Coordinates of C-alpha atoms in Angstrom, one line a residue:
M1 CA -26.5 -14.6 -25.9
D2 CA -25.6 -11.0 -25.3
A3 CA -22.0 -10.5 -26.2
L4 CA -21.4 -8.6 -23.0
L5 CA -22.5 -11.5 -20.7
A6 CA -20.1 -14.1 -19.4
V7 CA -23.0 -16.0 -17.7
R8 CA -26.6 -16.1 -18.7
A9 CA -28.9 -18.4 -16.7
R10 CA -32.6 -18.6 -17.2
G11 CA -35.0 -20.7 -15.1
I12 CA -32.3 -23.0 -13.6
T13 CA -33.7 -25.8 -11.5
K14 CA -31.8 -28.4 -9.6
C15 CA -33.1 -31.1 -7.2
F16 CA -31.5 -33.6 -4.9
G17 CA -34.2 -36.2 -4.4
E18 CA -37.1 -34.3 -2.9
V19 CA -35.0 -31.3 -2.0
V20 CA -35.2 -28.4 -4.4
A21 CA -31.8 -26.7 -4.3
L22 CA -32.4 -24.2 -7.1
D23 CA -35.9 -23.1 -8.2
G24 CA -36.1 -21.1 -11.4
V25 CA -32.9 -19.1 -10.9
D26 CA -32.0 -16.3 -13.3
L27 CA -28.4 -14.9 -13.3
D28 CA -26.6 -12.4 -15.6
V29 CA -22.9 -11.8 -15.1
T30 CA -21.3 -9.1 -17.3
Q31 CA -17.9 -9.5 -18.8
G32 CA -15.2 -7.9 -16.7
Q33 CA -17.5 -7.6 -13.7
I34 CA -17.1 -9.0 -10.1
H35 CA -20.6 -10.3 -9.3
G36 CA -21.3 -11.2 -5.7
L37 CA -23.4 -14.2 -4.6
A38 CA -24.9 -14.1 -1.1
G39 CA -27.5 -16.1 0.8
P40 CA -28.1 -17.9 4.1
N41 CA -26.6 -21.3 4.7
G42 CA -28.5 -23.8 2.6
A43 CA -29.8 -21.2 0.2
G44 CA -28.4 -23.0 -3.0
K45 CA -25.2 -20.9 -3.6
T46 CA -22.9 -23.9 -3.6
T47 CA -25.1 -25.7 -6.1
L48 CA -25.2 -22.8 -8.4
L49 CA -21.4 -22.4 -8.2
G50 CA -21.0 -26.1 -9.0
L51 CA -23.1 -25.7 -12.2
L52 CA -20.9 -22.9 -13.3
L53 CA -17.8 -25.0 -12.8
G54 CA -19.3 -28.1 -14.5
L55 CA -19.4 -30.1 -11.3
A56 CA -23.1 -30.7 -11.7
T57 CA -25.8 -30.3 -14.3
A58 CA -29.1 -28.5 -14.1
D59 CA -32.4 -30.4 -14.2
G60 CA -34.1 -27.6 -16.1
G61 CA -33.6 -24.2 -17.5
R62 CA -30.9 -22.7 -19.8
L63 CA -27.3 -21.9 -19.0
E64 CA -24.8 -20.2 -21.3
I65 CA -21.2 -19.6 -20.2
L66 CA -18.9 -17.4 -22.2
G67 CA -21.3 -17.6 -25.2
T68 CA -21.6 -21.4 -25.2
P69 CA -24.7 -23.3 -24.1
V70 CA -23.9 -25.7 -21.3
G71 CA -25.1 -29.3 -22.0
R72 CA -25.5 -32.2 -19.7
A73 CA -21.8 -33.3 -19.5
L74 CA -20.0 -33.0 -16.2
T75 CA -17.1 -30.9 -17.5
A76 CA -15.9 -27.4 -16.8
P77 CA -16.5 -25.1 -19.8
D78 CA -13.5 -23.8 -21.6
G79 CA -12.1 -20.6 -20.0
V80 CA -13.7 -21.3 -16.6
A81 CA -11.7 -22.0 -13.3
G82 CA -12.2 -21.7 -9.6
F83 CA -13.2 -23.8 -6.6
V84 CA -16.2 -24.7 -4.3
D85 CA -15.9 -25.6 -0.7
G86 CA -12.2 -24.8 -0.6
P87 CA -9.5 -25.7 -3.1
G88 CA -8.4 -29.3 -3.5
L89 CA -4.7 -29.6 -2.7
Y90 CA -2.1 -32.2 -2.0
P91 CA -0.9 -31.6 1.6
W92 CA 2.3 -33.6 1.2
L93 CA 3.5 -31.5 -1.8
T94 CA 4.9 -28.0 -1.8
A95 CA 2.9 -25.1 -3.1
R96 CA 5.0 -25.1 -6.3
Q97 CA 4.6 -28.9 -6.7
N98 CA 0.9 -28.6 -6.3
L99 CA 0.6 -26.1 -9.1
A100 CA 2.9 -28.2 -11.3
A101 CA 0.8 -31.3 -10.7
L102 CA -2.4 -29.4 -11.5
A103 CA -0.9 -28.0 -14.7
A104 CA 0.2 -31.5 -15.7
L105 CA -3.3 -32.9 -15.1
R106 CA -4.7 -30.2 -17.3
G107 CA -2.2 -31.1 -20.0
D108 CA -0.5 -27.7 -19.8
G109 CA 2.8 -29.0 -18.6
A110 CA 4.6 -27.6 -15.6
R111 CA 5.6 -24.3 -17.0
T112 CA 7.8 -22.8 -14.3
A113 CA 7.2 -19.2 -15.5
G114 CA 3.5 -19.5 -15.2
I115 CA 3.7 -21.2 -11.8
D116 CA 6.0 -18.5 -10.4
D117 CA 3.8 -15.7 -11.7
A118 CA 0.7 -17.3 -10.2
L119 CA 2.4 -17.7 -6.8
D120 CA 3.7 -14.1 -7.0
Q121 CA 0.2 -12.7 -7.8
V122 CA -1.3 -14.2 -4.6
G123 CA 1.7 -13.4 -2.4
L124 CA 3.1 -16.9 -1.8
T125 CA 6.5 -16.7 -3.4
D126 CA 8.3 -16.8 -0.1
V127 CA 6.6 -20.1 0.8
A128 CA 6.6 -21.7 -2.7
D129 CA 8.8 -24.6 -1.6
D130 CA 7.0 -25.3 1.7
R131 CA 4.7 -28.2 2.1
V132 CA 1.0 -27.3 2.0
R133 CA 0.2 -29.4 5.1
G134 CA 1.7 -26.6 7.2
F135 CA -0.3 -23.9 5.5
S136 CA -3.0 -21.9 7.3
L137 CA -6.5 -21.8 5.9
G138 CA -5.9 -18.4 4.4
M139 CA -2.7 -19.6 2.7
R140 CA -4.6 -22.6 1.2
Q141 CA -7.2 -20.2 -0.1
R142 CA -4.6 -18.1 -1.8
L143 CA -2.9 -21.2 -3.3
G144 CA -6.3 -22.3 -4.6
L145 CA -6.6 -18.9 -6.3
A146 CA -3.1 -19.3 -7.8
A147 CA -4.2 -22.7 -9.2
A148 CA -7.2 -21.1 -10.9
L149 CA -5.0 -18.3 -12.3
L150 CA -2.7 -20.8 -14.0
T151 CA -5.3 -21.3 -16.8
R152 CA -5.8 -17.6 -17.4
P153 CA -9.5 -17.9 -17.0
R154 CA -12.1 -15.7 -18.6
L155 CA -14.6 -16.6 -15.9
L156 CA -13.4 -17.2 -12.3
V157 CA -15.8 -18.8 -9.8
L158 CA -14.8 -18.5 -6.2
D159 CA -16.4 -19.8 -3.0
E160 CA -15.3 -17.7 0.1
P161 CA -11.9 -16.9 -1.3
A162 CA -11.2 -14.5 1.7
N163 CA -11.9 -17.2 4.3
G164 CA -9.2 -17.3 6.9
L165 CA -7.2 -14.4 5.5
D166 CA -5.6 -11.8 7.7
P167 CA -6.1 -8.1 6.7
A168 CA -2.9 -8.1 4.6
G169 CA -3.9 -11.3 2.8
K170 CA -7.4 -10.1 2.2
R171 CA -6.1 -6.8 0.7
H172 CA -3.7 -8.8 -1.5
V173 CA -6.5 -11.1 -2.8
H174 CA -8.8 -8.1 -3.3
G175 CA -6.1 -6.5 -5.4
V176 CA -5.7 -9.6 -7.6
L177 CA -9.5 -9.8 -8.2
T178 CA -9.8 -6.1 -9.0
R179 CA -6.9 -6.3 -11.5
L180 CA -8.4 -9.4 -13.2
A181 CA -11.8 -7.7 -13.6
A182 CA -10.1 -4.6 -15.0
D183 CA -8.3 -6.8 -17.6
G184 CA -11.7 -8.3 -18.7
T185 CA -12.0 -11.5 -16.5
S186 CA -15.4 -12.0 -15.1
V187 CA -15.6 -13.2 -11.4
V188 CA -18.5 -14.8 -9.6
L189 CA -17.7 -14.5 -5.9
S190 CA -19.7 -16.2 -3.1
S191 CA -19.2 -14.9 0.4
H192 CA -20.9 -14.5 3.7
R193 CA -18.8 -11.4 4.4
M194 CA -20.8 -8.4 3.3
D195 CA -17.7 -6.1 3.6
D196 CA -15.9 -8.2 1.0
L197 CA -18.9 -8.0 -1.4
E198 CA -19.3 -4.3 -0.9
A199 CA -15.6 -3.7 -1.5
L200 CA -15.4 -5.8 -4.7
C201 CA -18.7 -6.2 -6.4
S202 CA -20.6 -3.9 -8.7
E203 CA -23.6 -6.2 -8.7
V204 CA -24.9 -8.8 -6.3
T205 CA -27.4 -11.7 -6.4
I206 CA -29.1 -12.8 -3.2
I207 CA -30.5 -16.3 -3.0
A208 CA -32.9 -17.6 -0.3
T209 CA -34.3 -21.2 -0.3
G210 CA -33.2 -21.7 -3.9
R211 CA -34.8 -18.6 -5.3
V212 CA -33.4 -15.2 -6.3
V213 CA -34.8 -12.5 -4.0
F214 CA -32.6 -9.7 -5.4
S215 CA -30.2 -9.3 -8.3
G216 CA -28.8 -6.0 -9.4
P217 CA -26.4 -3.1 -8.6
L218 CA -25.4 -2.6 -5.0
D219 CA -26.8 1.0 -4.9
K220 CA -30.3 -0.4 -5.4
L221 CA -30.0 -2.1 -2.0
A222 CA -29.2 1.2 -0.4
A223 CA -32.3 2.9 -1.8
E224 CA -33.0 6.2 -0.2
K225 CA -36.3 5.1 1.2
R226 CA -34.6 2.5 3.5
E227 CA -34.0 3.6 7.1
L228 CA -30.7 2.6 8.6
D229 CA -28.9 3.2 11.9
Y230 CA -25.8 5.4 11.8
R231 CA -23.1 6.1 14.3
L232 CA -22.5 9.8 14.5
V233 CA -19.4 11.4 16.2
T234 CA -19.2 15.2 16.3
S235 CA -17.2 18.0 18.0
D236 CA -20.2 18.8 20.2
P237 CA -22.4 15.8 20.9
E238 CA -24.9 17.6 23.0
A239 CA -25.5 20.2 20.4
A240 CA -25.6 17.5 17.7
R241 CA -28.2 15.6 19.7
R242 CA -30.4 18.7 20.0
L243 CA -30.1 19.4 16.3
A244 CA -30.8 15.8 15.4
A245 CA -33.8 15.6 17.6
G246 CA -35.2 18.7 15.8
T247 CA -34.6 17.3 12.3
Q248 CA -37.6 15.7 10.7
G249 CA -37.1 12.0 9.9
I250 CA -34.3 11.6 12.4
H251 CA -34.6 9.3 15.4
V252 CA -31.9 9.6 18.1
A253 CA -30.6 6.9 20.5
V254 CA -27.4 6.8 22.6
D255 CA -24.5 4.5 22.1
A256 CA -22.5 3.9 25.3
A257 CA -19.2 3.9 23.3
T258 CA -17.0 6.9 22.9
R259 CA -14.6 7.8 20.1
Y260 CA -12.1 10.7 20.1
G261 CA -13.2 11.3 23.7
A262 CA -16.7 12.2 22.6
E263 CA -20.1 10.5 23.0
V264 CA -21.4 8.4 20.0
L265 CA -24.9 9.2 18.9
V266 CA -26.9 6.6 17.0
V267 CA -29.4 8.1 14.6
R268 CA -31.9 6.2 12.5
A269 CA -32.8 7.9 9.2
R270 CA -33.4 7.7 5.5
V271 CA -30.7 9.2 3.3
P272 CA -32.5 12.5 2.6
A273 CA -33.0 13.2 6.3
L274 CA -29.4 12.2 7.0
D275 CA -28.2 14.7 4.3
E276 CA -30.3 17.4 6.0
L277 CA -28.8 16.6 9.4
V278 CA -25.2 16.8 8.1
T279 CA -25.9 20.1 6.3
G280 CA -27.4 21.5 9.6
L281 CA -24.4 20.4 11.6
V282 CA -22.0 22.2 9.3
H283 CA -24.1 25.3 9.3
A284 CA -24.2 25.3 13.1
G285 CA -20.4 25.0 13.3
I286 CA -20.5 21.4 14.6
A287 CA -17.8 19.3 13.0
P288 CA -18.9 15.8 11.9
R289 CA -16.0 13.5 12.7
E290 CA -17.5 10.2 11.8
L291 CA -20.7 9.0 10.2
T292 CA -20.9 5.3 9.6
P293 CA -23.8 2.8 9.3
V294 CA -24.1 0.4 12.3
V295 CA -25.0 -2.3 9.8
S296 CA -23.9 -1.8 6.2
P297 CA -26.7 -1.2 3.6
L298 CA -25.9 -4.5 1.9
E299 CA -26.1 -6.4 5.2
A300 CA -29.3 -4.6 6.2
A301 CA -30.9 -5.5 2.9
F302 CA -29.6 -9.0 3.1
L303 CA -31.2 -9.6 6.5
D304 CA -34.4 -7.9 5.3
L305 CA -34.7 -10.0 2.2
T306 CA -33.6 -13.3 3.6
E307 CA -35.6 -13.2 6.8
Q308 CA -38.7 -13.2 4.7
H309 CA -37.6 -16.6 3.4
P310 CA -37.0 -19.1 6.3
E311 CA -34.3 -21.5 5.6
E312 CA -35.1 -24.9 4.1
P313 CA -32.7 -27.8 3.5
A314 CA -31.4 -26.8 0.1
R315 CA -27.7 -27.0 -0.8

């Protein structure tokens, strides 16, 4: 296995009866990288995460995690932590007691310093002695992340870790994951939120009906040949509309919304034509105030790739 890879999967297959959940899946996750995993419901993401956590075994193919081939035993490989379908917690215990119980189950002992540090990292220090049954979904997700951090994992596998988080909580979790990756921890992050994947991930794998339909850097999904719709707000919308209409490769529509008291134009273009339009606006003395995609490049590519693969009952 390449020394730089935390995960190397080749031709992974997994079936549940007659249902093919994974069909020849390849996956490379580089050490110190946050790797996104996306796909429609039923695409096979949960099954793949379960294989990485040792909750299931593959029927075929080769899987190596942290340099070690994975066998057929249902056990989490050393150095791997995380959760699938939400963290398993004891609702009648406090946050601190939950972490102490999990540490004891792992044989690590209930090290107060380690528990306090994990709670602090995820921003739960103030509620450390509150019972988990009163926690919101987002707080439970953060406690699950704290439980994973207790083991100081080299590979962290997370399923929708930002689910239920408010903006402050999401920013906190993003910061934790970014720091972990900077320190060399590899993260596999499954999410339906394209904005989370775009904010955190350097590479992404998209799965549809148990097969990989894309895997690679995010910028490949925003290839210059792809047309996207953009919202354009300028200091002079009428002049901007005329200029856009006269720019080759630009298609103009009107958005009923306004921003900064000005009309919002919607233009459809590839990146080179968009660059030409922005240059033309500046030269004409028209100030671009906002230029944002209506649908993010990742979401547009996701829809394009997965709509070609109608959903089947995978897991």
